[in-house]
Amino acid sequence: MEQTLILIHCTDAVGLVSSIAHVLAGNELNITTMREYVDESTKRFFSRIVCSGKVVDAHALTDELRKVLPKGAQVSVNPRKKKSLAVLVTKEPHCLADILVRYFFNTLDAEISCVIGNYDTLRAFTERFNIPFHYVSHEGKSKEEFEKELHRLIYSYNPDYVVLAKFMRILSPIFVAHYQGKIINIHHSFLPAFMGANPYQQAYTRGVKIIGATAHFVTDDLDEGPIIAQDIKPVNHTYTAEVMRKAGKEIEKAVLVKALSLIIEDRVFVTGNKTVVFD
Amino acid sequence: MEQTLILIHCTDAVGLVSSIAHVLAGNELNITTMREYVDESTKRFFSRIVCSGKVVDAHALTDELRKVLPKGAQVSVNPRKKKSLAVLVTKEPHCLADILVRYFFNTLDAEISCVIGNYDTLRAFTERFNIPFHYVSHEGKSKEEFEKELHRLIYSYNPDYVVLAKFMRILSPIFVAHYQGKIINIHHSFLPAFMGANPYQQAYTRGVKIIGATAHFVTDDLDEGPIIAQDIKPVNHTYTAEVMRKAGKEIEKAVLVKALSLIIEDRVFVTGNKTVVFD
Amino acid sequence: MEQTLILIHCTDAVGLVSSIAHVLAGNELNITTMREYVDESTKRFFSRIVCSGKVVDAHALTDELRKVLPKGAQVSVNPRKKKSLAVLVTKEPHCLADILVRYFFNTLDAEISCVIGNYDTLRAFTERFNIPFHYVSHEGKSKEEFEKELHRLIYSYNPDYVVLAKFMRILSPIFVAHYQGKIINIHHSFLPAFMGANPYQQAYTRGVKIIGATAHFVTDDLDEGPIIAQDIKPVNHTYTAEVMRKAGKEIEKAVLVKALSLIIEDRVFVTGNKTVVFD
Amino acid sequence: MEQTLILIHCTDAVGLVSSIAHVLAGNELNITTMREYVDESTKRFFSRIVCSGKVVDAHALTDELRKVLPKGAQVSVNPRKKKSLAVLVTKEPHCLADILVRYFFNTLDAEISCVIGNYDTLRAFTERFNIPFHYVSHEGKSKEEFEKELHRLIYSYNPDYVVLAKFMRILSPIFVAHYQGKIINIHHSFLPAFMGANPYQQAYTRGVKIIGATAHFVTDDLDEGPIIAQDIKPVNHTYTAEVMRKAGKEIEKAVLVKALSLIIEDRVFVTGNKTVVFD
């Protein structure tokens, strides 16, 4: 028995589930798990369907489904399984280490194409896992030059996603445009609280009792892209900004890897500035 | 536009979703939310479907659905909306109070038929909410007599569910048999840890770092029925058994009311000794 | 054996604990629990000490302690045990109900002096608990007139704290000045995210995956006062602003009652715009 | 300014804090952080004190403190800072990997003396971090022989603690006796629920809605030693035993590393079958 994964995102309409289920039954596919969601405010329909049955011709099934769905429907049958990731880092190791260890033990079902650092700090660690590490310094370069170099390198690997694993440079809209909906960032605060630089210092100054982290897609607006996952940790008055920073790293890596898992299992749809997550 | 709620529980089979969706489309019903789950180990299929469309004849639709489903399928179309609850208590007020306040402000969508106490302690509080309170003492009676009296009283209200809101008497299998799958209990521990009496004393003695509570359906086996909801709270060495008990009450009432909400919104299926919860 | 509670807040200095402990031993007081904290950035010392021993003369002990402490030290020996609260509400019942039920069953160790509403909505519920309810409408009055009326009424009860239990009017600095450090508010978001009006609508629009609530002291700056307690709840794409609002109420009441418990047990010190909480 | 750490565990008595503080002041030590706890049921006193001031003669200060404390008091001044750990593993990498990565980046403040596996599976990974790996198979040996070999090896490293990082062999009382209070185990359930083998299968069968993990000291009674840390994760009906196992690994490694951090920072006291944790 083969498994078939189908992703559908389209305008809502009467009888969508029936139409889809009819096509699948006609292809001798049995629905094992079906998740669907209708956003009433935007009238969008989202579905993630897992079927068992015979091997399907993905192109033919996509066409067949499109015919019964509203115009402009996005249909994906058996999207590429093993996503490839380019991981961008600066100096902090915790997120990268978590990704590489999971990769090493096959608990993160993705390929790591390469690691790129704007410092050389994490080379030794990365190379222990036999992953190519590239050092692309931002120093002495214009933002444009730096990003061109970055882009050229990433482009050569053609990854499915670019992961900013504590990459501490702000990317320009031009760069972001190259990877629309494909850049995932971990922000070290519970967005939208403490946007911008030094969130733990901000959290300390404000005297919050909870800190958090946010994984989100990167858009032109810094820290404003669609949120994929968030988590938090209680803190108290004894936490200095430095201790918060340390405690925050645990949340950051957990949230980033959760977001990556959701994405590589094709559980995340983006709609407007939000995500629909079938977890 | 009317809303129609459909619950289906049957043996799994190929094309179930398609068959169901076909019947619904034929009745001009549009699926708004569909949750489904197949238990691979028992080959059982569960679905909770919300449709919008015209008003349906519940009996006719049930029959139509049964025809396309495997033999023995349980189908429920628009189950009674406002469930009625008989609440059994002893002396502790926290769970009862939470239920009555929510009832008073319409945030628990159920009728409270009556409150029955084996002590008279909670009468004054209950009557403040204009709910009948019955005092059925267990003292000087055999278990059989006590339960007969209890049963007669509950029977006269014919409630959809019997809620043990810190009712500290163990019910016999004979009593339980009258209300198969309709008695909900809150147990003051994270089951299956600390079954039986005095769980907080047990938790204190064991030196656990987390305490919890469990809402479950009552079966013949004490503390062994299908679990509906559980939650926990971290504790530390400064918690005496008494402080644990106090802290535990917060969890108990939250877990019980969560379980009740799930049940009265028809989100809970029982299968064997487990629950399928579409929350 | 009597219990003595001692609160100290002063400039840090060498040997403070030794000096304090020496005074206590000299008074035949045995330290049962001692919590202390030094804020290194502001060089402030905070301590909450529980002693057992003979009954003390609070004034004499306060004087004795002050003599060994840095100038300007705040010392409180056996602060008033049963704090009195004036509760201000608008229309939403959940926070008020939680407070009144706990008051009724003696699980919130405080007096409720009165409930004041700028609508009459919660009168019936409040009076069920034999608590005086006052209706002070803001309509047809200037903010100044409204607050004068409010102040006159509260003043007549002379409460230890004023609790804004979903009181939906912004209080002026003039009003706040009357109750410096004595007004506690529950804000329906995880501050500093979503300050101001309609936080759940803001949270919905932003597509966050976690919502929260914040209990804080009220200062001149709206939503900017010292935070006492915060908590959160995960949400997902299926939550409309309305469903978030409903889910949020559970957090709001839990956080407010947690903050009140901490305050009435004298566990909260305010320092600058932050709190030190010995929980 | 030097930091001095003092640990005290003794019978409770009147004036202990005063006596201790007096000795410290006499040594020109200023108390920065003092945590103390009195177990009322056993009349034991525990304290962890951090002082700043001049460098102390640890032996002299220990003696001085002992003189003012009840007979039999355990006093430790500046216990060895960098604890050394021998890590025992079987085949599962997640706990070991978490420990090694933290070790590599200096976020776990301990030495890893060696890793010992009863399978050779984790050699390659361990050696990447330049840590000696020893393969001690249990096959074809009596328990006694196996444990003798294990003991000889561990003994040669003389570690402060032996960490069972998913070591799947039950150790005999004889072995345990060699390392009284020095063996830390991670159990893959929320103890005391699901003791013994295959806890995730047990959890699946029972249909729990929360799974957990427990780090504890190992004593003669399997899974019954003093609990150091516990954490949990909500699950639902879609979790098979296998999926629970996978989800559980995240909790296991987090709980184990939390327990290790507490221990190597000298924050854990053992008393009877419980722990006092100053976190």
PDB file of C-alpha atoms in Angstrom, chain C residues 148-253:
ATOM      1  CA  LYS C 148     -14.697  61.958  41.608  1.00  0.00           C
ATOM      2  CA  GLU C 149     -17.822  59.938  42.235  1.00  0.00           C
ATOM      3  CA  LEU C 150     -15.837  56.747  42.004  1.00  0.00           C
ATOM      4  CA  HIS C 151     -13.165  58.043  44.323  1.00  0.00           C
ATOM      5  CA  ARG C 152     -15.674  59.273  46.924  1.00  0.00           C
ATOM      6  CA  LEU C 153     -17.302  55.861  47.007  1.00  0.00           C
ATOM      7  CA  ILE C 154     -14.063  53.877  47.175  1.00  0.00           C
ATOM      8  CA  TYR C 155     -12.694  56.262  49.782  1.00  0.00           C
ATOM      9  CA  SER C 156     -15.690  55.565  52.003  1.00  0.00           C
ATOM     10  CA  TYR C 157     -14.671  51.892  52.098  1.00  0.00           C
ATOM     11  CA  ASN C 158     -10.961  52.650  52.544  1.00  0.00           C
ATOM     12  CA  PRO C 159      -9.837  49.394  50.890  1.00  0.00           C
ATOM     13  CA  ASP C 160      -6.266  48.119  50.847  1.00  0.00           C
ATOM     14  CA  TYR C 161      -6.437  47.540  47.107  1.00  0.00           C
ATOM     15  CA  VAL C 162      -8.583  48.536  44.161  1.00  0.00           C
ATOM     16  CA  VAL C 163      -9.013  45.655  41.731  1.00  0.00           C
ATOM     17  CA  LEU C 164      -9.930  46.387  38.123  1.00  0.00           C
ATOM     18  CA  ALA C 165     -11.666  43.114  37.274  1.00  0.00           C
ATOM     19  CA  LYS C 166     -12.321  43.891  33.617  1.00  0.00           C
ATOM     20  CA  PHE C 167     -13.170  47.524  34.319  1.00  0.00           C
ATOM     21  CA  MET C 168     -13.194  48.972  30.824  1.00  0.00           C
ATOM     22  CA  ARG C 169     -12.591  52.669  31.550  1.00  0.00           C
ATOM     23  CA  ILE C 170      -9.149  54.223  31.458  1.00  0.00           C
ATOM     24  CA  LEU C 171      -8.358  55.959  34.725  1.00  0.00           C
ATOM     25  CA  SER C 172      -6.722  59.377  34.751  1.00  0.00           C
ATOM     26  CA  PRO C 173      -3.377  60.073  36.444  1.00  0.00           C
ATOM     27  CA  ILE C 174      -5.278  62.135  39.009  1.00  0.00           C
ATOM     28  CA  PHE C 175      -7.353  59.145  40.037  1.00  0.00           C
ATOM     29  CA  VAL C 176      -4.378  56.813  39.977  1.00  0.00           C
ATOM     30  CA  ALA C 177      -2.448  59.199  42.236  1.00  0.00           C
ATOM     31  CA  HIS C 178      -5.004  58.585  45.008  1.00  0.00           C
ATOM     32  CA  TYR C 179      -4.157  54.902  45.057  1.00  0.00           C
ATOM     33  CA  GLN C 180      -0.426  54.781  44.349  1.00  0.00           C
ATOM     34  CA  GLY C 181       0.651  51.138  44.119  1.00  0.00           C
ATOM     35  CA  LYS C 182      -2.789  49.958  45.182  1.00  0.00           C
ATOM     36  CA  ILE C 183      -4.619  49.498  41.884  1.00  0.00           C
ATOM     37  CA  ILE C 184      -4.332  46.104  40.207  1.00  0.00           C
ATOM     38  CA  ASN C 185      -5.494  45.620  36.637  1.00  0.00           C
ATOM     39  CA  ILE C 186      -5.941  42.570  34.451  1.00  0.00           C
ATOM     40  CA  HIS C 187      -4.971  43.270  30.864  1.00  0.00           C
ATOM     41  CA  HIS C 188      -6.274  40.877  28.269  1.00  0.00           C
ATOM     42  CA  SER C 189      -3.022  40.322  26.448  1.00  0.00           C
ATOM     43  CA  PHE C 190       0.473  39.135  27.025  1.00  0.00           C
ATOM     44  CA  LEU C 191       1.943  42.602  27.618  1.00  0.00           C
ATOM     45  CA  PRO C 192       3.739  44.376  26.068  1.00  0.00           C
ATOM     46  CA  ALA C 193       2.179  42.722  23.041  1.00  0.00           C
ATOM     47  CA  PHE C 194      -1.143  44.204  22.005  1.00  0.00           C
ATOM     48  CA  MET C 195      -1.350  47.186  24.307  1.00  0.00           C
ATOM     49  CA  GLY C 196      -4.463  49.308  24.207  1.00  0.00           C
ATOM     50  CA  ALA C 197      -7.902  48.381  22.977  1.00  0.00           C
ATOM     51  CA  ASN C 198      -9.135  45.146  21.463  1.00  0.00           C
ATOM     52  CA  PRO C 199      -6.081  42.956  22.030  1.00  0.00           C
ATOM     53  CA  TYR C 200      -7.806  39.766  20.858  1.00  0.00           C
ATOM     54  CA  GLN C 201      -8.691  41.409  17.553  1.00  0.00           C
ATOM     55  CA  GLN C 202      -5.046  42.484  17.295  1.00  0.00           C
ATOM     56  CA  ALA C 203      -3.874  38.968  18.161  1.00  0.00           C
ATOM     57  CA  TYR C 204      -6.214  37.476  15.569  1.00  0.00           C
ATOM     58  CA  THR C 205      -5.034  39.895  12.896  1.00  0.00           C
ATOM     59  CA  ARG C 206      -1.395  39.174  13.689  1.00  0.00           C
ATOM     60  CA  GLY C 207      -1.975  35.417  13.599  1.00  0.00           C
ATOM     61  CA  VAL C 208      -0.204  34.621  16.858  1.00  0.00           C
ATOM     62  CA  LYS C 209      -0.061  31.039  18.108  1.00  0.00           C
ATOM     63  CA  ILE C 210      -0.253  31.961  21.798  1.00  0.00           C
ATOM     64  CA  ILE C 211      -2.476  34.423  23.644  1.00  0.00           C
ATOM     65  CA  GLY C 212      -2.042  35.635  27.196  1.00  0.00           C
ATOM     66  CA  ALA C 213      -3.066  37.899  30.024  1.00  0.00           C
ATOM     67  CA  THR C 214      -1.180  40.192  32.370  1.00  0.00           C
ATOM     68  CA  ALA C 215      -1.943  41.383  35.884  1.00  0.00           C
ATOM     69  CA  HIS C 216      -0.136  44.591  36.713  1.00  0.00           C
ATOM     70  CA  PHE C 217      -0.152  47.576  39.005  1.00  0.00           C
ATOM     71  CA  VAL C 218      -1.693  50.624  37.411  1.00  0.00           C
ATOM     72  CA  THR C 219       0.486  53.668  36.896  1.00  0.00           C
ATOM     73  CA  ASP C 220       0.060  56.817  34.851  1.00  0.00           C
ATOM     74  CA  ASP C 221       1.190  55.006  31.741  1.00  0.00           C
ATOM     75  CA  LEU C 222      -1.617  52.834  30.453  1.00  0.00           C
ATOM     76  CA  ASP C 223      -0.617  49.149  30.341  1.00  0.00           C
ATOM     77  CA  GLU C 224       2.901  50.053  31.416  1.00  0.00           C
ATOM     78  CA  GLY C 225       2.834  49.476  35.175  1.00  0.00           C
ATOM     79  CA  PRO C 226       4.827  46.822  37.075  1.00  0.00           C
ATOM     80  CA  ILE C 227       3.830  43.304  35.996  1.00  0.00           C
ATOM     81  CA  ILE C 228       2.788  40.939  38.788  1.00  0.00           C
ATOM     82  CA  ALA C 229       1.786  37.798  36.906  1.00  0.00           C
ATOM     83  CA  GLN C 230       1.284  36.559  33.360  1.00  0.00           C
ATOM     84  CA  ASP C 231       0.067  33.399  31.764  1.00  0.00           C
ATOM     85  CA  ILE C 232      -0.673  32.111  28.282  1.00  0.00           C
ATOM     86  CA  LYS C 233      -2.655  29.603  26.253  1.00  0.00           C
ATOM     87  CA  PRO C 234      -1.794  28.145  22.850  1.00  0.00           C
ATOM     88  CA  VAL C 235      -4.207  29.001  20.041  1.00  0.00           C
ATOM     89  CA  ASN C 236      -4.326  28.091  16.373  1.00  0.00           C
ATOM     90  CA  HIS C 237      -5.684  29.208  13.019  1.00  0.00           C
ATOM     91  CA  THR C 238      -9.219  28.039  13.876  1.00  0.00           C
ATOM     92  CA  TYR C 239      -9.511  30.676  16.619  1.00  0.00           C
ATOM     93  CA  THR C 240     -11.481  33.698  15.522  1.00  0.00           C
ATOM     94  CA  ALA C 241     -11.068  36.906  17.532  1.00  0.00           C
ATOM     95  CA  GLU C 242     -14.279  35.937  19.291  1.00  0.00           C
ATOM     96  CA  VAL C 243     -13.064  32.456  20.225  1.00  0.00           C
ATOM     97  CA  MET C 244      -9.768  33.950  21.392  1.00  0.00           C
ATOM     98  CA  ARG C 245     -11.724  36.353  23.575  1.00  0.00           C
ATOM     99  CA  LYS C 246     -13.608  33.442  25.134  1.00  0.00           C
ATOM    100  CA  ALA C 247     -10.461  31.375  25.663  1.00  0.00           C
ATOM    101  CA  GLY C 248      -8.699  34.443  26.975  1.00  0.00           C
ATOM    102  CA  LYS C 249     -11.214  34.871  29.782  1.00  0.00           C
ATOM    103  CA  GLU C 250      -9.967  31.671  31.381  1.00  0.00           C
ATOM    104  CA  ILE C 251      -6.437  33.047  31.434  1.00  0.00           C
ATOM    105  CA  GLU C 252      -7.545  36.476  32.613  1.00  0.00           C
ATOM    106  CA  LYS C 253      -9.325  35.220  35.685  1.00  0.00           C
TER     107      LYS C 253
END
